[in-house]
Short mmCIF file of C-alpha atoms in Angstrom, two decimals:
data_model
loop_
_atom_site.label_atom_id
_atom_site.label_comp_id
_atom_site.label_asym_id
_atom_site.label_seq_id
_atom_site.Cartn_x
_atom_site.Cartn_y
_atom_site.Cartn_z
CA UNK A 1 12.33 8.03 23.99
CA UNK A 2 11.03 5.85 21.86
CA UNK A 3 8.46 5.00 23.48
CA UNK A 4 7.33 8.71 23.97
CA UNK A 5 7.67 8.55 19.86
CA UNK A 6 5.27 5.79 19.77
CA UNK A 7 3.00 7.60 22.08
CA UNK A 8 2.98 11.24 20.20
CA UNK A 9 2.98 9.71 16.34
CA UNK A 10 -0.07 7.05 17.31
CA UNK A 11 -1.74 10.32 18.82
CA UNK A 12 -1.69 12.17 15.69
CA UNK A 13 -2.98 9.48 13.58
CA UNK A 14 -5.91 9.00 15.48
CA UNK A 15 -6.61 12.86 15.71
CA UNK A 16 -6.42 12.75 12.07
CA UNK A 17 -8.22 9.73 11.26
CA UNK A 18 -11.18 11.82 13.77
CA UNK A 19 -10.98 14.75 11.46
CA UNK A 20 -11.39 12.22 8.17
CA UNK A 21 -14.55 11.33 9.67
CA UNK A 22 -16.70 15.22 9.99
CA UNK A 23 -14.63 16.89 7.16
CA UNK A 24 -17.34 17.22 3.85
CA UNK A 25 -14.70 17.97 1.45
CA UNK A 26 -13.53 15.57 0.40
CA UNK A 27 -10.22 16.83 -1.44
CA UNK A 28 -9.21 17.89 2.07
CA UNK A 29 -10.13 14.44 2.74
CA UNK A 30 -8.14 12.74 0.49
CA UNK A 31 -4.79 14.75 1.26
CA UNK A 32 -5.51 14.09 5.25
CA UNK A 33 -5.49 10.64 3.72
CA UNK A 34 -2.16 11.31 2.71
CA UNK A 35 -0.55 12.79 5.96
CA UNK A 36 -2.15 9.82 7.74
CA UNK A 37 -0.25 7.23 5.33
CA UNK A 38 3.00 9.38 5.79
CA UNK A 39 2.49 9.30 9.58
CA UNK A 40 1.70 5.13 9.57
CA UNK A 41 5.36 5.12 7.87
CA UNK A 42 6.58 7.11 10.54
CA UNK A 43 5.63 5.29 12.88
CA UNK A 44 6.52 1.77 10.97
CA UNK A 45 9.92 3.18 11.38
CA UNK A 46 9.84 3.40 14.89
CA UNK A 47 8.08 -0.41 15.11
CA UNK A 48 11.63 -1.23 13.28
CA UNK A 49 9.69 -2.47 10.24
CA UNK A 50 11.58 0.17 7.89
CA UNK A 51 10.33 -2.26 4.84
CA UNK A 52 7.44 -1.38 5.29
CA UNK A 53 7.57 2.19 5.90
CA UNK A 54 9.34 2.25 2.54
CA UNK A 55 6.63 0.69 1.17
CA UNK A 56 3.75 2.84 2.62
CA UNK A 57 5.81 6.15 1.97
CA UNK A 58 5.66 5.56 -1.05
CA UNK A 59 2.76 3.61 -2.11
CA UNK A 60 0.28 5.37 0.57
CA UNK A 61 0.95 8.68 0.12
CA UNK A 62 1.90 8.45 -3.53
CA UNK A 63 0.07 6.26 -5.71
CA UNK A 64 -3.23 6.00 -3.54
CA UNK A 65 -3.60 9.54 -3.07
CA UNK A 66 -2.88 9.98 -6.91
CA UNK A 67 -5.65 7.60 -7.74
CA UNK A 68 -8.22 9.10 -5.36
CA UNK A 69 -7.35 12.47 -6.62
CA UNK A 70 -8.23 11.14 -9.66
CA UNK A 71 -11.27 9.80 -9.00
CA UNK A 72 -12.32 12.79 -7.57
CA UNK A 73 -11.42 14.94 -11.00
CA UNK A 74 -14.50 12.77 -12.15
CA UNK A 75 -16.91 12.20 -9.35
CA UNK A 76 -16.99 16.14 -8.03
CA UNK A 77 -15.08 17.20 -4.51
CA UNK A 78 -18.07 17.77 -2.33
CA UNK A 79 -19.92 15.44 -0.26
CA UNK A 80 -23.51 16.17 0.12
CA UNK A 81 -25.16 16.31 3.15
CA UNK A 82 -26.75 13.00 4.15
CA UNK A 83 -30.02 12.96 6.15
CA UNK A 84 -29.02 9.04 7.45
CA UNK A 85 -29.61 8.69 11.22
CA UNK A 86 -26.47 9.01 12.79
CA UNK A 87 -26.93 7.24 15.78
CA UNK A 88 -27.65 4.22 14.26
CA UNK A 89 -23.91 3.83 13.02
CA UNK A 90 -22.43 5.19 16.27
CA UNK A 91 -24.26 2.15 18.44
CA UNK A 92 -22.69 -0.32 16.38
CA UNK A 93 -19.46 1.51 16.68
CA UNK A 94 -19.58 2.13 20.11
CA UNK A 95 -20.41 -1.44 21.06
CA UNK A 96 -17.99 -3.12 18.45
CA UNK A 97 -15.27 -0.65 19.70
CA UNK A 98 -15.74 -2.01 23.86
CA UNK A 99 -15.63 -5.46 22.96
CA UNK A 100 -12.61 -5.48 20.98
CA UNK A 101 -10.91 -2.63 23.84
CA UNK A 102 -12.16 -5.68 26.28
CA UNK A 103 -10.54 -8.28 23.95
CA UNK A 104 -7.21 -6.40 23.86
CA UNK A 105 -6.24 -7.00 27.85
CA UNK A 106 -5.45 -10.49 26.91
CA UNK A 107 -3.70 -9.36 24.42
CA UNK A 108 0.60 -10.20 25.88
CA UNK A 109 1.81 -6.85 26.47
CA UNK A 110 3.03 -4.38 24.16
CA UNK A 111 7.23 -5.31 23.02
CA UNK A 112 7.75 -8.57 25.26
CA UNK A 113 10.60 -10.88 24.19
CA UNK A 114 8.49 -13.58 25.41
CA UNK A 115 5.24 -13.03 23.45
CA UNK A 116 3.96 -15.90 21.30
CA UNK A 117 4.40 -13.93 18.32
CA UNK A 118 8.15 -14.31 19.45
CA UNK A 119 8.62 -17.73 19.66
CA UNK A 120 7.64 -19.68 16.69
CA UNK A 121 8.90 -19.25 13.51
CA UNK A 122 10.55 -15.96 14.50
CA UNK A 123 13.75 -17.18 16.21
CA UNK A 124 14.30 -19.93 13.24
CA UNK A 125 14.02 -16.73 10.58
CA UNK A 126 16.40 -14.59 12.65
CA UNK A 127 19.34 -17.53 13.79
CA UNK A 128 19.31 -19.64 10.52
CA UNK A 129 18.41 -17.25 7.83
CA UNK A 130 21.90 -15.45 7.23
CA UNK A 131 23.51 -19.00 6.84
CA UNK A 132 20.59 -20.08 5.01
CA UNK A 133 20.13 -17.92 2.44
CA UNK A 134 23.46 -15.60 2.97
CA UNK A 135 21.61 -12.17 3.10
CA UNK A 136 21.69 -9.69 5.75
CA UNK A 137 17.78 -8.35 5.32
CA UNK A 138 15.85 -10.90 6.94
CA UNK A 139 12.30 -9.46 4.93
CA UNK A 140 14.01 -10.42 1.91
CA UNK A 141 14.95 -13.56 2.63
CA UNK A 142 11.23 -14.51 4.14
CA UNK A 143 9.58 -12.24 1.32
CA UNK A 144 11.49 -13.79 -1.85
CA UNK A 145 12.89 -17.30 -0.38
CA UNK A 146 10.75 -19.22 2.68
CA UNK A 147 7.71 -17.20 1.62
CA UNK A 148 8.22 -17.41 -2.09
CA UNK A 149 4.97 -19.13 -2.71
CA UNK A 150 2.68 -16.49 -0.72
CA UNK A 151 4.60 -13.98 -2.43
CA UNK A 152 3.83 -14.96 -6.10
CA UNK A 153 0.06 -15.13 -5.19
CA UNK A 154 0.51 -11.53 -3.96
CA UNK A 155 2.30 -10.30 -7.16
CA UNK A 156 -0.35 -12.29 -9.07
CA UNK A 157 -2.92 -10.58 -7.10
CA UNK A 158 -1.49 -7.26 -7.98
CA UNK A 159 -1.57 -8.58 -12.00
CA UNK A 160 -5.15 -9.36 -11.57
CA UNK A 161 -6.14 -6.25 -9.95
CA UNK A 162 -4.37 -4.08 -13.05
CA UNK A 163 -6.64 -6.81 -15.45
CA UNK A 164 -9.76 -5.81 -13.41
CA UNK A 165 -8.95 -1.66 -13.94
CA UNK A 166 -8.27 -2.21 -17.46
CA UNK A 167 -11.73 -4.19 -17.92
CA UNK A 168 -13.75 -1.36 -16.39
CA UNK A 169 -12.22 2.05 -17.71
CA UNK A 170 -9.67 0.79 -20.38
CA UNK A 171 -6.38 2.38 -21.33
CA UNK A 172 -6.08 5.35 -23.04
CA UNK A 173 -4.91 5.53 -27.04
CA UNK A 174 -1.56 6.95 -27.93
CA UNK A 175 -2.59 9.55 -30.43
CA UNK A 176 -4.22 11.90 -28.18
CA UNK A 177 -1.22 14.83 -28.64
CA UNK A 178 -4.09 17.69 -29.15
CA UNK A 179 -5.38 17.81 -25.96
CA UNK A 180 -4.66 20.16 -23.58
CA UNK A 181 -3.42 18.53 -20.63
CA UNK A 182 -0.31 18.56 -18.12
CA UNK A 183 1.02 21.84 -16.56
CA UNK A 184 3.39 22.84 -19.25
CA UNK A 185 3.43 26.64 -18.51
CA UNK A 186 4.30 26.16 -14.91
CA UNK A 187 7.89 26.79 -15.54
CA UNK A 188 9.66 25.72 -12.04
CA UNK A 189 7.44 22.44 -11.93
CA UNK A 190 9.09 21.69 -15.56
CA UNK A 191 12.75 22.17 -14.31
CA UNK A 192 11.77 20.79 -11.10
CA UNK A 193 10.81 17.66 -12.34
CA UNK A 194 13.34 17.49 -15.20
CA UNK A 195 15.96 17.25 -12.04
CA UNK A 196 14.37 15.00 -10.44
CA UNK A 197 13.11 12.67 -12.43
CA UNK A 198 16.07 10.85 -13.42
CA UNK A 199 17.04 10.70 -9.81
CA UNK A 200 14.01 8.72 -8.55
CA UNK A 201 14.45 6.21 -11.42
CA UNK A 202 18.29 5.81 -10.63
CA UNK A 203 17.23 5.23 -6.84
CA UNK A 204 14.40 3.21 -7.80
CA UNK A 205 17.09 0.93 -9.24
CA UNK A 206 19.19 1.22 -6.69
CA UNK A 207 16.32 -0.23 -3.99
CA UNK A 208 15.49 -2.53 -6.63
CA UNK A 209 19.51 -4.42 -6.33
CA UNK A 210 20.27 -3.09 -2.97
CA UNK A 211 16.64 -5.09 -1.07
CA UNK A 212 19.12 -8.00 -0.39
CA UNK A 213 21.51 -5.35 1.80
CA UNK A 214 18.88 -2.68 3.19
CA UNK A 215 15.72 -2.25 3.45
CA UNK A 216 13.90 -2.29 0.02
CA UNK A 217 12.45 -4.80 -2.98
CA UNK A 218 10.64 -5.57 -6.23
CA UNK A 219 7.52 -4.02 -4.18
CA UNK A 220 8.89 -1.15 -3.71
CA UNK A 221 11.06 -0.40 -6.69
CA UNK A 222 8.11 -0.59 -8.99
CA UNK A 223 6.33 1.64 -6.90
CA UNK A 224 8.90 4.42 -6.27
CA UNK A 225 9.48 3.78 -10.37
CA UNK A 226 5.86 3.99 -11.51
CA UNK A 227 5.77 7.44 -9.06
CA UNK A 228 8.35 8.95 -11.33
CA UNK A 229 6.69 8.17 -14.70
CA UNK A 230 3.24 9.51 -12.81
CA UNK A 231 5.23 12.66 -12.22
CA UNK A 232 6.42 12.99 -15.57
CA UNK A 233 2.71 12.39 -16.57
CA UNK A 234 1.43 15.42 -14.26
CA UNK A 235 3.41 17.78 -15.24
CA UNK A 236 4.07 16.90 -19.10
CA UNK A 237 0.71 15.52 -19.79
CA UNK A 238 -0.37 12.21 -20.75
CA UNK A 239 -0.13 12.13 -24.16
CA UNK A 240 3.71 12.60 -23.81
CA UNK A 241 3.80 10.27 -21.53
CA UNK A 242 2.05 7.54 -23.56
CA UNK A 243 4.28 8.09 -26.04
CA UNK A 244 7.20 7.55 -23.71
CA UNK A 245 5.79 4.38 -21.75
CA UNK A 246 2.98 2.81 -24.16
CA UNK A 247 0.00 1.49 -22.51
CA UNK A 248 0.45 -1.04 -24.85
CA UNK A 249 3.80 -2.54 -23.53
CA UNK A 250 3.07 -2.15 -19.94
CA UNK A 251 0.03 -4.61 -20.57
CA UNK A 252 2.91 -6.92 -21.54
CA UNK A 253 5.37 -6.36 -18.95
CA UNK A 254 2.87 -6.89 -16.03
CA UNK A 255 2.04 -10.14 -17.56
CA UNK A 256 6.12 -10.28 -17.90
CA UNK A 257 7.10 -10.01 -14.20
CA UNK A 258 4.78 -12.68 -13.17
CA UNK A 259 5.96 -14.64 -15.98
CA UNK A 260 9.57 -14.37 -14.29
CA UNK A 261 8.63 -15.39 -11.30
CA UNK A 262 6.79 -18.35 -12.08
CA UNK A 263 8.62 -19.24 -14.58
CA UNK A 264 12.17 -19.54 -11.63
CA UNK A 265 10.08 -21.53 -9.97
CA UNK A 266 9.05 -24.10 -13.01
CA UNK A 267 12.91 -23.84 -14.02
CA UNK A 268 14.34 -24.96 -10.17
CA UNK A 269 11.36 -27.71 -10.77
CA UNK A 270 13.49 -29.20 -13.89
CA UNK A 271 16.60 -29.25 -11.85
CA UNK A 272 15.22 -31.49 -9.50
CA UNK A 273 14.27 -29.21 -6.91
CA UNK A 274 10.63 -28.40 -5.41
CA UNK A 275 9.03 -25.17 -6.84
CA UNK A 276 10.23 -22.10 -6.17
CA UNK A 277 13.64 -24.12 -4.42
CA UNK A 278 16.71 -21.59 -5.64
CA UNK A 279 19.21 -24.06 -4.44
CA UNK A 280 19.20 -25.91 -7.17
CA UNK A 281 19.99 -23.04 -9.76
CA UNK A 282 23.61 -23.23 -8.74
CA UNK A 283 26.25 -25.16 -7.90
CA UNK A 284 26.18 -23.60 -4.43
CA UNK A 285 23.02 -23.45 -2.46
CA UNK A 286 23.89 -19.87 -1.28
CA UNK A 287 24.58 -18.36 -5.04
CA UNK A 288 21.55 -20.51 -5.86
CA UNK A 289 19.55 -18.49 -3.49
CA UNK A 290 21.06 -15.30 -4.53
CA UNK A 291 20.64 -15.48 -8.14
CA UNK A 292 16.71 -17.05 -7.58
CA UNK A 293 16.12 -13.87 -4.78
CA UNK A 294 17.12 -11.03 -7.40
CA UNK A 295 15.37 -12.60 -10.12
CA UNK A 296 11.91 -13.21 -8.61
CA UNK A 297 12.60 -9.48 -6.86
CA UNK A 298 13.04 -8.26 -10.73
CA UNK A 299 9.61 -10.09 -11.66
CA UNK A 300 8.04 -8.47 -8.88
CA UNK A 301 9.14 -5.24 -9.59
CA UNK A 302 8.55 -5.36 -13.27
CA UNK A 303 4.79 -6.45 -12.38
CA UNK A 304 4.36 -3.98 -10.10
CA UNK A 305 5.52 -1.27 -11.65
CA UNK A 306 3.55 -2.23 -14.80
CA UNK A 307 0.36 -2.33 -13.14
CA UNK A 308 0.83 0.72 -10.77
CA UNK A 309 1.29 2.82 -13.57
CA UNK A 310 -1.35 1.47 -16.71
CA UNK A 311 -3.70 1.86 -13.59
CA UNK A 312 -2.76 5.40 -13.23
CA UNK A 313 -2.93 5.95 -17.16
CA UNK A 314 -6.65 4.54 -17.28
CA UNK A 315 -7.71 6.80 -14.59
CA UNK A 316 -5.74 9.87 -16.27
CA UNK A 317 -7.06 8.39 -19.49
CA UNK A 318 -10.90 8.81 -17.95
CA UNK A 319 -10.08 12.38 -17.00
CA UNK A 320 -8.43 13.37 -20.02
CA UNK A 321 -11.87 12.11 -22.05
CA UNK A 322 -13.62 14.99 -20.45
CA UNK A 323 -11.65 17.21 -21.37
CA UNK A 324 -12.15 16.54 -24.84
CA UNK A 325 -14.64 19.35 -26.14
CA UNK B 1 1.70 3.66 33.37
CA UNK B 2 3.32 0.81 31.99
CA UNK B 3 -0.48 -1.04 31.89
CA UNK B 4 -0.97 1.76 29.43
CA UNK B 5 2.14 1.25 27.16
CA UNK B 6 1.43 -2.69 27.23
CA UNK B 7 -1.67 -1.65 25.73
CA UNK B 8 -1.77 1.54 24.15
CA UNK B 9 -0.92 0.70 20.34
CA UNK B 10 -3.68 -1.99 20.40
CA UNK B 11 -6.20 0.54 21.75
CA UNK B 12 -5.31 3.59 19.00
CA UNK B 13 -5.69 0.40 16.68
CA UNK B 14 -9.31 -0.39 18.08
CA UNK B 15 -9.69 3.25 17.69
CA UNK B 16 -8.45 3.58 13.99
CA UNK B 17 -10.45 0.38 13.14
CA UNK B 18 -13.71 2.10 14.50
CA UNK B 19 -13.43 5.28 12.50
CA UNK B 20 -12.81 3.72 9.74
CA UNK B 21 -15.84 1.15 9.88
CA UNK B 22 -17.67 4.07 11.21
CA UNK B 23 -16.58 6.09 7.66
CA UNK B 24 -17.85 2.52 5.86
CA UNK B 25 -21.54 2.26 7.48
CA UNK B 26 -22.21 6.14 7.81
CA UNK B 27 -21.32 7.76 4.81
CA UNK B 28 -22.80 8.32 1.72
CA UNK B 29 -20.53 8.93 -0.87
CA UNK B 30 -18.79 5.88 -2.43
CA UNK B 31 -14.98 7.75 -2.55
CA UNK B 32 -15.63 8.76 1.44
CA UNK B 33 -16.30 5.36 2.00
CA UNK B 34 -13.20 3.67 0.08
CA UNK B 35 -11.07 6.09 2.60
CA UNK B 36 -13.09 4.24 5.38
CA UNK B 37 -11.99 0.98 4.26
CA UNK B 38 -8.14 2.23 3.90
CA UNK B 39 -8.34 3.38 7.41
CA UNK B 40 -9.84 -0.07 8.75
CA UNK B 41 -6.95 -1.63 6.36
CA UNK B 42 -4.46 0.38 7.99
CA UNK B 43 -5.11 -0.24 11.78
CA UNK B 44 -4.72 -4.03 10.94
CA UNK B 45 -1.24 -3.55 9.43
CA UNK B 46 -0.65 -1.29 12.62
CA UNK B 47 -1.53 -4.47 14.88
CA UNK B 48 0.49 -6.60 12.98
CA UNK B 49 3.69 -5.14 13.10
CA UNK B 50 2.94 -3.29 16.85
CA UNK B 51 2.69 -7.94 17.56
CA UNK B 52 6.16 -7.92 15.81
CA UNK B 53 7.95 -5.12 17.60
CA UNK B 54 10.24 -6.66 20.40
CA UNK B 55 11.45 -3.93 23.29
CA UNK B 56 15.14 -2.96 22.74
CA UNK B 57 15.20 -4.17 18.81
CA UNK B 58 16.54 -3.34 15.96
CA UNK B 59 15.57 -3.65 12.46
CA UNK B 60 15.43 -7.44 11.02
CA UNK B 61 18.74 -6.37 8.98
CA UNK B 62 21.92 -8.28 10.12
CA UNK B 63 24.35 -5.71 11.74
CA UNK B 64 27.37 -6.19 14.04
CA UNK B 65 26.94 -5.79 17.76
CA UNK B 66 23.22 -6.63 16.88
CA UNK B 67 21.58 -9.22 19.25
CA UNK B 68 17.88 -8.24 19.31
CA UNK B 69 15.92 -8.23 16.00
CA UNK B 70 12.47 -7.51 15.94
CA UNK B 71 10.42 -10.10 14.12
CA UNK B 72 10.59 -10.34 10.40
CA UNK B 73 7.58 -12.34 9.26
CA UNK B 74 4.96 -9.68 10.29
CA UNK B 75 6.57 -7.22 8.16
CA UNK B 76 6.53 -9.02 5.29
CA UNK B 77 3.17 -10.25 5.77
CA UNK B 78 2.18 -6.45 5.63
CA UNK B 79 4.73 -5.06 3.07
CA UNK B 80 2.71 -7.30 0.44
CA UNK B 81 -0.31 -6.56 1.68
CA UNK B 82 0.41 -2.58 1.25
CA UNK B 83 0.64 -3.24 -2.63
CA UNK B 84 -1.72 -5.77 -2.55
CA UNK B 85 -3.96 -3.34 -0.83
CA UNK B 86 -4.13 -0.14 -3.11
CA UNK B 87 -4.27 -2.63 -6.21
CA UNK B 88 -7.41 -3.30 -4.73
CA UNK B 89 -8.59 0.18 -4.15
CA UNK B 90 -7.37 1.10 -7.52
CA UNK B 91 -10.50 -1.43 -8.57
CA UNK B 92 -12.84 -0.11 -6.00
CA UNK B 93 -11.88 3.35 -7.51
CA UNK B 94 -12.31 2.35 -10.73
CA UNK B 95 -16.12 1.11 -9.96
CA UNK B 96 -17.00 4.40 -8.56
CA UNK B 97 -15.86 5.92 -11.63
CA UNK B 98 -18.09 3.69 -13.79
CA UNK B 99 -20.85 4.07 -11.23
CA UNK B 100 -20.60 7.82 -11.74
CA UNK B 101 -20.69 7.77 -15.64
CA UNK B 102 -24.16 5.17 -15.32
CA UNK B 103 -25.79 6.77 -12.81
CA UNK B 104 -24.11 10.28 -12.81
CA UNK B 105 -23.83 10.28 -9.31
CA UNK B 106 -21.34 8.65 -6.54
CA UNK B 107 -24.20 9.39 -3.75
CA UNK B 108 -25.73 5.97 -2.09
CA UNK B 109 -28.98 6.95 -1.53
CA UNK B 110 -29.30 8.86 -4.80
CA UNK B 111 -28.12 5.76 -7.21
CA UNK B 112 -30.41 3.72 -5.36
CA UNK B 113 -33.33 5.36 -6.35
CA UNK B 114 -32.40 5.30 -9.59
CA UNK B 115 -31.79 1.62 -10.06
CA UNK B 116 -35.63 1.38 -10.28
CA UNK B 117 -35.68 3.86 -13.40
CA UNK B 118 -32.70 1.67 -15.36
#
């Protein structure tokens, strides 16, 4: 059955990612872009890698398709025609395509226990890890513990990508209550989102301190988090929402999380241990590595959230600017 | 048919890789082409965690009367890389909207002809 699943979902995706390619509009575009992220999770699901269909729900066919949406308020929804020789492209395609399809049959089939992927660090992370560091989600313990170095480049990565947005469009001002903007006399979306936004923050939290036990994170807490303050900007307008979340204090609370994070691993440094080492910030190895785990998760999820959203403000902050009479 | 399910998610990943390079090198506008490169981003974290998937496994989570996990590191090589990865279009996205306001247009061949006149 699953396998059948596999087969039908993997189908789809392709079929869509066929129709990206001929449609011209390119709204339709970007919400095919959408379904395809929300069928990837799907199908992440199925691969048993349910962290990361959290994580592609929710960043893939929320915050990306916001952006590009975005973009597209300022760059105009149609793609013109090009008059570029088509063929060209398809050679390269075609050829690139039948080597790599001739690469894949020595590929070890599809699922096998005894695959090299299987047999190096894998078996270490799955046996040891529960004693080791005492959680029950192996992704966290990897993500935030053996892989705690590789994981503060990432969130600094994230940091420096918000820095980069910031440098090319800038963030909007506060006073900007005149404008026009939100969809205020849509009365359902108002009540609609008055519901629910309280409910995404309180389960944002909740994947936030429950990553350890399920699946979830810092990743994707500040995503799912940032998505509700996005709402509240959509339908309220920014200007509200700037008010509510100032660009000004996000700018310091990206630069917050990674301070957290680095800043365990500098303090498990002074206690004798190597960096990033969350033994050493208890008496007991094991609450050592819980207490290091949820604070670099809460540094991580500060930072992202942060960035996620001032880099949805400066895009809403570019489309609100021509709007301005 | 098992030949095909051994190989089947690595081929719809060739296949997803290819339309979105195609996307890349054919098309003309710049926000067309940033949906290219998702695509090609996506098929990678596809083969990544198709590598990790063992037959008959559960989710890395520790759960009694569990024996078979499927592997963890894959997963959380791509869960970063997910954020990591629309931080990184957010910048792309944020080019094309500066490109637009210089050049007033998000068309390749267009801009390029104007380069000259700037």
């Amino acid at each position: 059955m699953a396998v059948f699943i596999d087969l039908m979902l993997l189908g789809m995706l392709a079929i869509t990612a066929l129709r990206v390619i001929f449609l011209k509009d390119l709204f339709a575009v970007v919400m095919l872009f959408g379904i395809y992220s929300f069928l990837s999770a799907l199908i992440f699901v199925n691969l048993d890698a349910v962290d990361v269909a959290f994580t592609e729900a929710a960043v893939g066919a929320g915050i990306s398709t916001v952006l590009m949406l975005g973009t597209l308020a300022l760059t105009g929804r149609k793609e013109k025609t090009n008059n570029h020789k088509s063929w060209l492209p398809l050679l390269v395609v075609v050829a690139t395509g039948a080597a790599l399809i001739y690469g894949t049959l020595d590929m070890p089939p599809f699922g096998d226990p005894n695959n090299p992927a299987q047999q190096h660090v894998a078996p270490r992370y799955i046996q040891d890890s529960p004693q080791e560091v005492g959680l029950p989600n192996m992704v966290t313990s990897v993500l935030a513990s053996y892989r705690g170095f590789d994981t503060l480049g990432e969130t600094a990565v994230v940091f420096a990508a918000a820095i980069g947005v910031f440098s090319l469009l800038g963030l909007p001002k506060r006073d900007r209550a005149a404008i026009e903007s939100g969809l205020k006399s849509h009365l359902v979306l108002r009540v609609v989102a008055k519901l629910i936004i309280p409910l995404i923050l309180l389960f944002a939290l909740y994947v936030q301190f429950h990553g350890d036990y399920g699946p979830g994170g810092g990743f994707q807490a500040g995503v799912i988090a940032a998505a509700a303050i996005i709402l509240y900007a959509l339908v309220f307008g920014l200007p509200l929402a700037t008010h509510v979340l100032q660009p000004s204090l996000l700018k310091v609370l990206a630069a917050l999380g990674v301070l957290i994070y680095a800043g365990t691993g500098v303090v498990s440094l002074f206690l004798g241990g190597n960096f990033l080492d969350y033994n050493v910030l208890a008496s007991d190895p094991i609450a050592g590595q819980h207490l290091g785990i949820i604070i670099i998760e809460l540094g991580v999820g500060i930072t992202v959230f942060a960035a996620m959203l001032a880099i949805f403000y400066a895009f809403a902050g570019q489309a609100e600017r021509k709007n301005i009479p | 048919m098992s030949f095909i399910i051994d190989y089947y998610n690595y081929w719809i990943v060739v296949f997803l890789m290819m339309a979105g390079f195609y996307i890349v090198i054919s098309a003309n506008n710049l926000v067309k082409k940033v949906v290219g490169l998702n695509i090609f981003q996506t098929s990678v974290f596809m083969m990544y965690i198709s590598i990790g998937k063992v037959t008959n496994g559960s989710a890395p989570i520790v759960a009694e009367g569990i024996t078979t996990y499927s592997n963890p590191l894959p997963h959380v090589l791509i869960l970063t890389a997910i954020v990591v990865g629309v931080a990184t279009t957010a910048v792309g996205l944020a080019l094309i909207v500066r490109i637009k306001r210089a050049y007033g247009t998000v068309e390749e061949n267009e801009f390029k002809d104007k380069d000259d006149l700037i």
